[in-house]
Amino acid sequence: MAQGDSSGYRKKQISMRNIPQLEDVNTVKLSFNRHLHQTLVKDRHVATKHDFYMATAHTVRDKLVGNWIRTQQHYYKEDPKRCYYISMEYYMGRSLTNAMVNLGVDSEMEEALYELGLNLEELQDQEEDAGLGNGGLGRLAACFVDSMATLALPAYGYGLRYEYGIFTQAIRDGYQHELPDDWLRFGNCWELPRPEFTIPVHFYGSAELDGWQNTQVVLAMAYDYPIPGYRNTTVNTLRLWSAKSPNNFELGYFNHGDYIKAVLDRNLAENITRVLYPNDNMMEGKELRLKQEYFLCSATLQDIVRRYKTFKSREGGPSRTTFDQFPEKAAIQLNDTHHALAIPELMHILMDLEKVGWEEAWDVCTKTFAYTNHTLLPEALERWPVTMLQKILPRHLQIIYEINARHLKAVTARWPDDLDRVRRMSLVEEEPEKRINMAHLAIVGSHAINGVAAIHSGILTRSVFKDFFEYCPEKFQNKTNGITPRRWLRLCNPGLSDTISDEIGEGWVIDLMKLKDLLPLATKSSFLRSVLKVKKDNKLKLKEYLYENTGVTVNVDSMFDVHVKRIHEYKRQLLNVLHMITLYNRIKANPGVPMVPRTIIVGGKAAPGYYTAKNIIKLINSVAEVVNNDKDVGDCLKIIFLENYRVSLAEKVIPATDLSEQISTAGTEASGTGNMKFQANGALTIGTLDGANVEMKEEMGAENIFIFGMTVDEVEKLRSDGYVPRKYYEANAELKKAIDQIHDGFFSPNEPSLFHDLTNHLLNHDTYCLLADYEAYIQCQERVSEAYKDQTKWLTMVVRNIATVGKFSSDRTIQQYATEIWGATPCPPPKETKTDAKMAPVKTAPVKAAITKPLAKSVSKQKAKA
Ligand SMILES: *Cc1c(COP(=O)(O)O)cnc(C)c1O
C-alpha cells in the first residue's frame, strides 16, 4: 500500500509544483553513488536498506554545509546580538525529511531515489529518532530552533548529547517494559564532532576566598548539529555537549601504578551524558542529574563568554575584557529551572575568573537571562538539597547565599514588617530539609519570566509566584507556545499541505496566519471533499501501520479518537478509559443499536518509576483485550494502545486523527503543544479549558471545539469546599458500574484485585477530579458523535480549525521572544556568490553513475525475499 500511496503523492508533487530539473536529479544520483562507495564503502550487492538511507542522508547533508559555513562566517563578521536557547532536552525526531523540506529538495530527491529504485518513505523509516527529550518541553525546544533558523535569527541551541535518549517502550502482556535507546549504534551523519571545542567543567573541591579550589575536571566536547531555516540561507548550530574524561582523571591510581583501574574509571566521568532522565513533569533529586544540569550550564556559559571575548579582542581596546556590552551581545533563555545554575555560573566566571565586581556582574546577569516556566505541578519544581550543592558545587552555593542575602535585604526594605513574606520569597527553604528553590533563583537572576499560555501565565502570577509578581510585576510575561508548521504540517501531512497550497499558495508554510484564507472554503463542497479524501488516505495508511504493529484491524470509517502524550495522572488517560468502558457497557446493554463507530487510540510512555502511570497502561491494555474480542462489539468500538509513542510516530498518527483528546484537569497543563499539532492536521478537539486549549477556542470560536468540564476557578472551589469523589460515584450509575468493573476484576479475571490501587485512589482521593468531570465528559462525547454523523458539518468545522491555527506557529512565539525578551533582530547571511562557489571544496571528480536501473531490480529482489 505504501508504494501505491506514495507514488501517487510523488506524481502529484512532481506534476504540480517544484518540477525537478533533470540535472538536479542526476547530480543527486551521482552524489548518492559517491557516498555509497566512498563514505559507506559498499556496493549495491551488499548494501543494506540502512546503507541506502545513509547515502541519501549524506547527499542531503552535503547541500547544507555551504550555507552552514556561510551563516557562521556571517555572524562572525557582523557580530549581532546572539540568542542562546539552553535546554536539557531537544526532542528532534528524524532529520532527513526535515532537511529535505527546509532545503526545498524533497521532490528532486524523491524523483532521484525513485529512479534508483528506492522508496523514500522506506528509507526515512531507517533513521533512528533523536529522542533527546521526554515530551512537550523537549519538543518545544526542537520547534524553537527550527523557527529561529527560519526567522534568520543569529541563534544557538545548547544541550546535552545523551548517549541514550528516551527509552524504547515495549508492551508485553499489557505491561510497559523499558529498553535502552541506543540511537547512535549505526553512527549519526547529522552531527559534527568538534574536539577543538573541548571545555573543562569543574566539580567538588572547596570554596576559598579567591574562588573555587581543588576541583575535579570533566571535559565537555562539542557536537554540532546543523539547523536549516525553511528555504532561506540560514543554517544555525545546535551544540550538544558530551562528557569526556581528561587524561589525568583519577591521577591517584596512575601514581599508585594501577593503570588499568585508572583507564577503566574514565567511564565514571563520562557517565554524565550517558542517559536522559525519563521523567516528564517530575523532579528527580539525583546527584547525577544535578551534575548533568551544571555540566550543561558551565560548558555553555564558558562557550558564550569565549565568543564574547573574541569579539572584544578583535575590537581592540583595553587588554582586560570589559563586560558592560555583554547584555547587548547575548540573550540567554533558560528552558525551565534546569539551568538556573547558569546564573551563579556566570557570576563565578565574571567575578572569580574575569575579576569583575559583584554589582557589575549581577547587572550583566539580570540583563542577560530570561526564564521560562513550564509547570505548576509542585512535584516538578526543582528544589536541590543544600548538602548536595555543598558537596558538588561549593562555590556556587556560596554565590547563591550571597544573591539571597542581597535579595532578602531588598525585600525587607520594601516590606519591613512582613517577615512571613520575606521567608516565602527566600531562595533557601528551611523545612523539612534545607533546599535551594531553583525557580526563585531563576526569577531573581532574570529580567523576564514567562509562562507558556495565557491561562498558565495568569495562574503563575496569582499563585506560585504571587509574591514575586507583587515585587517585580514588570518581569512577568506570557509567550504562548507554538509548533513548527514545517514538521507538523508540511512534512507529516503532504496530502493536506498540497490541498491547502492548491487553494491559497505555499506562503502559509512561513506565515501560518495565511491559513485564514481557507475560511471562505469551509462551505465549498469540492474543497471539503479533498480534505475528506486526504484524511481517509491518512487513515488507511495508519490502518496498515496498526495492523502490522498490533495485529488489530480497524475500520477506517470509524472515528479515530486519539489520546497520545506522556502517561500522567493529570493528563487523565483514566478519564478516557472510563469513557471506553461506558461505551462498551452501552453496546452490551443494547447490542445491535446503531452508533457512531470509534477507534480509540491511546499512546504514551510512563516514567519507569511512576507506578500509577504504569498501572494505567496495563488497564488500557486489559480493557482493549476484553472489548476487541467481544463479538457483540464488532466494528463499533476498537481500543488500541499504541506502543512507543515518539516524534516519528506522532507524524504518522496525528494526520490520521479525527478527534484529539486534550482533557487535563483545568489548571494543570501549562500549554500543551500536541493540541496544536492536531488542530493543524484537521482533527477536532475535545478538551477542557486548560493550557492553550483556551486560546485555541478563542481563535476558532466555541462552535468549532468540544469544551467540557470544570474551569480553573471551579476546580479551585471544589477543592476548597472539600472534594468528595465518592459522591459522584454514588450519583451516577454508569460511572459506578465502570469503576466497579475495574475494581472487581472484570477486565483482569486472572488477577481480580489488579487495579485496586487505581480504584481506591479514585474513590478516596481523585487528585485530578476525574469523577467530578465524568458526566460532562460523557455528554460532550455524545455531542461529538452527533456531530460526526453529519460529515458536511464536521468537515466545515475541520476547515475552520485548520484556518485558525495560525497563532500557534512557533514562528509567532519566537518572534515574540525576539522582540519582547531578547531584543534580537534577524541576521540573514547573503546568498552564495560565484566566488563562494569557486572556493567551496565540493567540486570533486564526477563518479560514473554506476547505479541506475539495475539497482531497481536488486531492491525489488530484496523486497521479495523479505
Ligand atoms: C508534541 C509531543 C508531545 C507533547 O504532547 P502534549 O499533548 O502537549 O503533552 C509529546 N510527545 C511527542 C512525541 C510529541 O511530538
mmCIF file with all atom_site columns, N, CA and C in Angstrom, residues 18 114 152 189 204 222 260 344 413 423 439 456 534 695 727 773 782 797 808:
data_model
loop_
_atom_site.group_PDB
_atom_site.id
_atom_site.type_symbol
_atom_site.label_atom_id
_atom_site.label_alt_id
_atom_site.label_comp_id
_atom_site.label_asym_id
_atom_site.label_entity_id
_atom_site.label_seq_id
_atom_site.pdbx_PDB_ins_code
_atom_site.Cartn_x
_atom_site.Cartn_y
_atom_site.Cartn_z
_atom_site.occupancy
_atom_site.B_iso_or_equiv
_atom_site.pdbx_formal_charge
_atom_site.auth_seq_id
_atom_site.auth_comp_id
_atom_site.auth_asym_id
_atom_site.auth_atom_id
_atom_site.pdbx_PDB_model_num
ATOM 1  N N  . ASN A 1 18  ? 7.253   22.473 -8.176 1.00 0.00 ? 18  ASN A N  1
ATOM 2  C CA . ASN A 1 18  ? 8.650   22.098 -7.926 1.00 0.00 ? 18  ASN A CA 1
ATOM 3  C C  . ASN A 1 18  ? 9.141   21.043 -8.900 1.00 0.00 ? 18  ASN A C  1
ATOM 4  N N  . TYR A 1 114 ? 13.596  7.407  -6.693 1.00 0.00 ? 114 TYR A N  1
ATOM 5  C CA . TYR A 1 114 ? 12.667  6.570  -7.452 1.00 0.00 ? 114 TYR A CA 1
ATOM 6  C C  . TYR A 1 114 ? 13.383  5.972  -8.662 1.00 0.00 ? 114 TYR A C  1
ATOM 7  N N  . ALA A 1 152 ? 15.751  33.559 10.551 1.00 0.00 ? 152 ALA A N  1
ATOM 8  C CA . ALA A 1 152 ? 17.111  34.071 10.330 1.00 0.00 ? 152 ALA A CA 1
ATOM 9  C C  . ALA A 1 152 ? 17.671  34.775 11.559 1.00 0.00 ? 152 ALA A C  1
ATOM 10 N N  . CYS A 1 189 ? 24.931  10.739 10.947 1.00 0.00 ? 189 CYS A N  1
ATOM 11 C CA . CYS A 1 189 ? 25.560  11.641 9.990  1.00 0.00 ? 189 CYS A CA 1
ATOM 12 C C  . CYS A 1 189 ? 25.063  13.072 10.126 1.00 0.00 ? 189 CYS A C  1
ATOM 13 N N  . TYR A 1 204 ? 33.123  19.483 42.700 1.00 0.00 ? 204 TYR A N  1
ATOM 14 C CA . TYR A 1 204 ? 33.674  19.242 44.040 1.00 0.00 ? 204 TYR A CA 1
ATOM 15 C C  . TYR A 1 204 ? 34.654  20.354 44.459 1.00 0.00 ? 204 TYR A C  1
ATOM 16 N N  . ALA A 1 222 ? 32.167  19.332 22.225 1.00 0.00 ? 222 ALA A N  1
ATOM 17 C CA . ALA A 1 222 ? 31.027  19.809 21.436 1.00 0.00 ? 222 ALA A CA 1
ATOM 18 C C  . ALA A 1 222 ? 30.738  18.881 20.258 1.00 0.00 ? 222 ALA A C  1
ATOM 19 N N  . ILE A 1 260 ? 45.442  0.155  34.864 1.00 0.00 ? 260 ILE A N  1
ATOM 20 C CA . ILE A 1 260 ? 44.217  -0.443 34.322 1.00 0.00 ? 260 ILE A CA 1
ATOM 21 C C  . ILE A 1 260 ? 42.991  0.161  34.995 1.00 0.00 ? 260 ILE A C  1
ATOM 22 N N  . PRO A 1 344 ? 24.438  31.573 38.864 1.00 0.00 ? 344 PRO A N  1
ATOM 23 C CA . PRO A 1 344 ? 25.673  31.609 39.669 1.00 0.00 ? 344 PRO A CA 1
ATOM 24 C C  . PRO A 1 344 ? 26.920  31.244 38.862 1.00 0.00 ? 344 PRO A C  1
ATOM 25 N N  . ALA A 1 413 ? 13.493  45.736 52.854 1.00 0.00 ? 413 ALA A N  1
ATOM 26 C CA . ALA A 1 413 ? 13.397  47.195 52.754 1.00 0.00 ? 413 ALA A CA 1
ATOM 27 C C  . ALA A 1 413 ? 12.022  47.602 52.234 1.00 0.00 ? 413 ALA A C  1
ATOM 28 N N  . ARG A 1 423 ? 10.284  35.331 54.294 1.00 0.00 ? 423 ARG A N  1
ATOM 29 C CA . ARG A 1 423 ? 10.573  33.889 54.360 1.00 0.00 ? 423 ARG A CA 1
ATOM 30 C C  . ARG A 1 423 ? 10.087  33.168 53.099 1.00 0.00 ? 423 ARG A C  1
ATOM 31 N N  . ALA A 1 439 ? 13.415  27.917 41.137 1.00 0.00 ? 439 ALA A N  1
ATOM 32 C CA . ALA A 1 439 ? 12.557  28.889 40.448 1.00 0.00 ? 439 ALA A CA 1
ATOM 33 C C  . ALA A 1 439 ? 12.803  30.284 41.023 1.00 0.00 ? 439 ALA A C  1
ATOM 34 N N  . HIS A 1 456 ? -1.950  29.921 31.879 1.00 0.00 ? 456 HIS A N  1
ATOM 35 C CA . HIS A 1 456 ? -0.844  29.474 32.719 1.00 0.00 ? 456 HIS A CA 1
ATOM 36 C C  . HIS A 1 456 ? -0.074  30.671 33.278 1.00 0.00 ? 456 HIS A C  1
ATOM 37 N N  . VAL A 1 534 ? -8.067  13.336 1.770  1.00 0.00 ? 534 VAL A N  1
ATOM 38 C CA . VAL A 1 534 ? -6.739  13.307 2.397  1.00 0.00 ? 534 VAL A CA 1
ATOM 39 C C  . VAL A 1 534 ? -6.832  12.596 3.745  1.00 0.00 ? 534 VAL A C  1
ATOM 40 N N  . GLU A 1 695 ? -6.965  29.322 24.291 1.00 0.00 ? 695 GLU A N  1
ATOM 41 C CA . GLU A 1 695 ? -6.693  30.226 23.164 1.00 0.00 ? 695 GLU A CA 1
ATOM 42 C C  . GLU A 1 695 ? -7.098  29.605 21.830 1.00 0.00 ? 695 GLU A C  1
ATOM 43 N N  . LYS A 1 727 ? -19.122 10.803 46.231 1.00 0.00 ? 727 LYS A N  1
ATOM 44 C CA . LYS A 1 727 ? -20.472 11.329 45.971 1.00 0.00 ? 727 LYS A CA 1
ATOM 45 C C  . LYS A 1 727 ? -20.834 11.201 44.499 1.00 0.00 ? 727 LYS A C  1
ATOM 46 N N  . ASP A 1 773 ? -15.656 15.428 36.732 1.00 0.00 ? 773 ASP A N  1
ATOM 47 C CA . ASP A 1 773 ? -15.792 15.813 35.321 1.00 0.00 ? 773 ASP A CA 1
ATOM 48 C C  . ASP A 1 773 ? -16.384 14.701 34.448 1.00 0.00 ? 773 ASP A C  1
ATOM 49 N N  . GLU A 1 782 ? -20.965 12.535 23.563 1.00 0.00 ? 782 GLU A N  1
ATOM 50 C CA . GLU A 1 782 ? -22.198 12.290 22.807 1.00 0.00 ? 782 GLU A CA 1
ATOM 51 C C  . GLU A 1 782 ? -22.400 13.380 21.760 1.00 0.00 ? 782 GLU A C  1
ATOM 52 N N  . MET A 1 797 ? -16.290 22.247 10.231 1.00 0.00 ? 797 MET A N  1
ATOM 53 C CA . MET A 1 797 ? -15.574 22.538 11.479 1.00 0.00 ? 797 MET A CA 1
ATOM 54 C C  . MET A 1 797 ? -14.077 22.259 11.315 1.00 0.00 ? 797 MET A C  1
ATOM 55 N N  . PHE A 1 808 ? -0.714  29.521 16.414 1.00 0.00 ? 808 PHE A N  1
ATOM 56 C CA . PHE A 1 808 ? 0.067   28.510 17.124 1.00 0.00 ? 808 PHE A CA 1
ATOM 57 C C  . PHE A 1 808 ? 1.301   28.044 16.355 1.00 0.00 ? 808 PHE A C  1
#
